[in-house]
Structures are given as structure tokens and as C-alpha cells.
Amino acid sequence: RLLRIVRIFRVGFFQTAWKLIYGTATSCSTILSAFLLIFLALYVFACLAMEIIRKDQQLAGGESTAAIVNTQFRSITATMITLSQFVTMDSLSAIYGPLVQQKPILFWYFAVIIGLISVSLMNLITAVLVEGALEKSKQDKEMAKKELKRRCADAMPRLVELFDDLDIDGSGSITMD
């Protein structure tokens, strides 16, 4: 039974799994940098939200917006957690819809967050990760070529000796005879 299981997970599976593990491990610095950049962007927009949303009396007193302002924008931390929904594009309309209806100028604030964080920043992070993966793939191919050359060079003396043994008359060529 164990051999059947091993047969399922052939060498190709382990090579693919190794590439995934290695790719994740080597992209840790990129991922950490991305998290720090997202955190910084969320912090800046949260500070801005505290000024333009939290302190706005029209929004704090509005019938449909008071609950949103008092729960989603009550502190920097709560605001950053709320704005993190913009990174994942998760249930955004429940947050910005009532606020924009009450104060239409906020459309531009939320549009910049969506455009900058959700679209641009995420695309740049994806591009950096893909570029790193392509570079690693290129290095792997070069390493495979070097390994093949090394193996050929290692095998060459044995091949020369084998052909010398096959060259019975010493003419430098071998025939089928």
C-alpha cells in the first residue's frame, strides 16, 4: 500500500512542492516589504480618515452614517482594520456607500484608496513576486546547464577510453566490423 502511495507522489510532485516551498521562502523579504508598505499606506489613510470622517459633525450626526463613524472610524486601529477591507475589496459598499451619500466629496477619498492600494499597489507587488520567480527559474535553467556540462566533462575520459578500446587497429576510427 505504501508503494502505491509513493507511486502517486512521483518525483515531479516533489519537485513542484520544493519549488513552491523554495519560492515562498525566498520571497519572504518581498512579502514583508509589501506588508510594511500596505501598513504604511493604511496608516496614512487612517490618519486622514480621522481628520475628514471622524471629526465631521455631519457624518457623526447622520442617521445612516453615525453608526459607521462611531464603530468603523472610532480609532486609528479600527480605521486601519476598516481600510484593510479596501485591500481585499471586501464588502466596501457597506462602509463607503452611506458615507458618500451623506458627503459626496468622500468619493474621491475612497477612490484614491481603491486605486492606490487595491489596484496599483497589489499589481506592483504581484509584478515583483513574478519577476523574482522568473529570475529564479532562469537561474535554475542556468544551473541545470552547468550541471549537464560538468557531467559531460566527467564522462568524457571514460568515453575516450571506451572508444580507444573499441578501436582495435589504432586508426582513430571504429567500424561495425
C-alpha positions as a printed NumPy array, in Angstrom:
array([[  0.   ,   0.   ,   0.   ],
       [  2.822,   2.357,   0.825],
       [  4.34 ,   1.791,  -2.613],
       [  1.037,   2.754,  -4.227],
       [  1.017,   5.994,  -2.286],
       [  4.637,   6.657,  -3.212],
       [  3.808,   5.932,  -6.858],
       [  1.128,   8.633,  -6.737],
       [  3.632,  11.189,  -5.475],
       [  6.346,  10.749,  -8.032],
       [  9.436,  12.849,  -8.351],
       [  7.542,  15.516, -10.33 ],
       [  5.254,  16.167,  -7.393],
       [  8.15 ,  16.625,  -5.006],
       [  9.97 ,  18.913,  -7.433],
       [  6.853,  21.059,  -7.748],
       [  6.338,  21.097,  -3.976],
       [ 10.002,  22.017,  -3.462],
       [  9.698,  24.884,  -5.941],
       [  6.637,  26.192,  -4.084],
       [  8.353,  25.959,  -0.702],
       [ 11.574,  27.485,  -2.002],
       [  9.687,  30.245,  -3.822],
       [  7.775,  31.131,  -0.674],
       [ 10.932,  31.1  ,   1.429],
       [ 12.897,  33.284,  -0.986],
       [ 10.071,  35.784,  -1.386],
       [  9.734,  36.382,   2.366],
       [ 11.6  ,  39.696,   2.2  ],
       [  9.37 ,  40.862,  -0.655],
       [  6.252,  39.816,   1.229],
       [  7.463,  41.54 ,   4.4  ],
       [  8.232,  44.705,   2.44 ],
       [  4.783,  44.554,   0.87 ],
       [  3.117,  44.2  ,   4.275],
       [  5.094,  47.149,   5.6  ],
       [  4.173,  49.252,   2.571],
       [  0.493,  48.322,   2.903],
       [  0.62 ,  49.045,   6.641],
       [  2.174,  52.465,   5.968],
       [ -0.421,  53.301,   3.314],
       [ -3.256,  52.165,   5.594],
       [ -1.819,  54.234,   8.451],
       [ -1.619,  57.373,   6.306],
       [ -5.164,  56.924,   5.018],
       [ -6.398,  56.112,   8.538],
       [ -4.901,  59.355,   9.85 ],
       [ -6.55 ,  61.198,   7.006],
       [ -9.869,  59.453,   7.738],
       [ -9.667,  60.504,  11.382],
       [ -9.485,  64.104,  10.2  ],
       [-12.046,  64.101,   7.398],
       [-14.513,  61.435,   8.56 ],
       [-14.296,  61.056,  12.335],
       [-14.27 ,  64.797,  13.072],
       [-17.042,  65.623,  10.585],
       [-20.183,  66.589,  12.538],
       [-22.464,  65.996,   9.559],
       [-21.293,  62.362,   9.297],
       [-21.212,  61.787,  13.078],
       [-24.77 ,  63.05 ,  13.402],
       [-26.225,  61.492,  10.278],
       [-28.888,  58.853,  10.672],
       [-27.244,  56.303,   8.323],
       [-23.626,  57.284,   8.974],
       [-23.37 ,  57.745,  12.762],
       [-23.069,  54.021,  13.441],
       [-20.403,  53.628,  10.749],
       [-18.378,  56.597,  12.016],
       [-18.662,  55.515,  15.659],
       [-17.734,  51.876,  15.028],
       [-15.582,  51.705,  11.907],
       [-13.724,  55.008,  12.425],
       [-13.573,  55.228,  16.249],
       [ -9.747,  54.984,  16.453],
       [ -6.678,  54.706,  14.241],
       [ -6.597,  50.947,  14.786],
       [-10.287,  50.462,  13.981],
       [ -9.915,  52.702,  10.936],
       [ -6.908,  50.721,   9.695],
       [ -8.839,  47.485,  10.117],
       [-11.764,  49.037,   8.243],
       [ -9.491,  50.281,   5.472],
       [ -7.869,  46.851,   5.211],
       [-11.158,  45.784,   3.651],
       [-10.146,  48.027,   0.747],
       [ -7.015,  45.92 ,   0.255],
       [ -9.126,  42.789,  -0.141],
       [-12.099,  44.613,  -1.704],
       [-14.372,  43.013,   0.902],
       [-17.859,  44.49 ,   1.481],
       [-16.799,  48.017,   0.62 ],
       [-20.201,  49.386,  -0.24 ],
       [-21.487,  48.886,   3.304],
       [-18.764,  51.25 ,   4.502],
       [-18.35 ,  53.888,   1.845],
       [-21.87 ,  53.858,   0.367],
       [-23.672,  55.669,   3.212],
       [-20.694,  57.982,   3.799],
       [-20.528,  59.046,   0.15 ],
       [-24.291,  59.527,   0.024],
       [-24.103,  61.828,   3.04 ],
       [-20.962,  63.626,   1.839],
       [-20.238,  63.082,  -1.905],
       [-16.728,  64.58 ,  -1.742],
       [-15.644,  61.427,   0.125],
       [-15.976,  59.577,  -3.166],
       [-12.521,  60.907,  -4.088],
       [-11.01 ,  59.771,  -0.787],
       [-12.297,  56.224,  -1.276],
       [-11.468,  56.228,  -5.   ],
       [ -7.844,  57.08 ,  -4.21 ],
       [ -7.681,  54.276,  -1.623],
       [ -9.135,  51.749,  -4.062],
       [ -6.934,  52.935,  -6.921],
       [ -3.739,  53.233,  -4.935],
       [ -3.904,  50.308,  -2.519],
       [ -6.238,  47.787,  -4.094],
       [ -5.203,  48.129,  -7.701],
       [ -1.794,  49.777,  -8.093],
       [ -0.033,  48.505,  -5.008],
       [ -1.32 ,  44.953,  -5.356],
       [ -0.343,  44.862,  -9.043],
       [  3.144,  46.128,  -8.214],
       [  3.564,  43.501,  -5.511],
       [  2.405,  40.797,  -7.898],
       [  4.83 ,  42.058, -10.542],
       [  7.758,  41.952,  -8.096],
       [  6.881,  38.407,  -6.999],
       [  6.514,  37.217, -10.602],
       [  9.795,  38.888, -11.565],
       [ 11.52 ,  37.101,  -8.69 ],
       [ 10.018,  33.779,  -9.762],
       [ 11.145,  34.301, -13.365],
       [ 14.651,  35.2  , -12.217],
       [ 14.793,  32.081, -10.059],
       [ 13.583,  29.979, -12.997],
       [ 16.32 ,  31.466, -15.175],
       [ 18.925,  30.682, -12.513],
       [ 17.605,  27.114, -12.237],
       [ 17.952,  26.625, -16.008],
       [ 21.496,  28.012, -15.974],
       [ 22.382,  25.744, -13.059],
       [ 20.951,  22.736, -14.914],
       [ 23.058,  23.606, -17.98 ],
       [ 26.2  ,  23.887, -15.847],
       [ 25.422,  20.561, -14.198],
       [ 24.947,  18.905, -17.591],
       [ 28.273,  20.34 , -18.837],
       [ 30.01 ,  19.111, -15.687],
       [ 28.55 ,  15.636, -16.083],
       [ 29.602,  15.54 , -19.751],
       [ 33.122,  16.643, -18.825],
       [ 33.249,  13.976, -16.122],
       [ 32.07 ,  11.294, -18.571],
       [ 34.433,  12.329, -21.385],
       [ 37.579,  10.492, -20.16 ],
       [ 35.596,   7.275, -19.774],
       [ 34.087,   7.686, -23.273],
       [ 37.534,   8.323, -24.805],
       [ 38.862,   5.213, -23.063],
       [ 35.867,   3.187, -24.275],
       [ 36.345,   4.295, -27.895],
       [ 40.087,   3.629, -27.665],
       [ 39.267,   0.098, -26.529],
       [ 36.855,  -0.298, -29.472],
       [ 39.494,   0.97 , -31.958],
       [ 41.26 ,  -2.353, -32.386],
       [ 43.537,  -1.371, -35.293],
       [ 44.529,   2.035, -33.788],
       [ 43.378,   4.024, -36.838],
       [ 41.365,   6.536, -34.822],
       [ 38.047,   5.297, -36.178],
       [ 35.76 ,   2.417, -35.421],
       [ 33.637,   0.354, -37.751],
       [ 30.797,  -2.108, -37.372],
       [ 33.182,  -4.957, -38.251]])
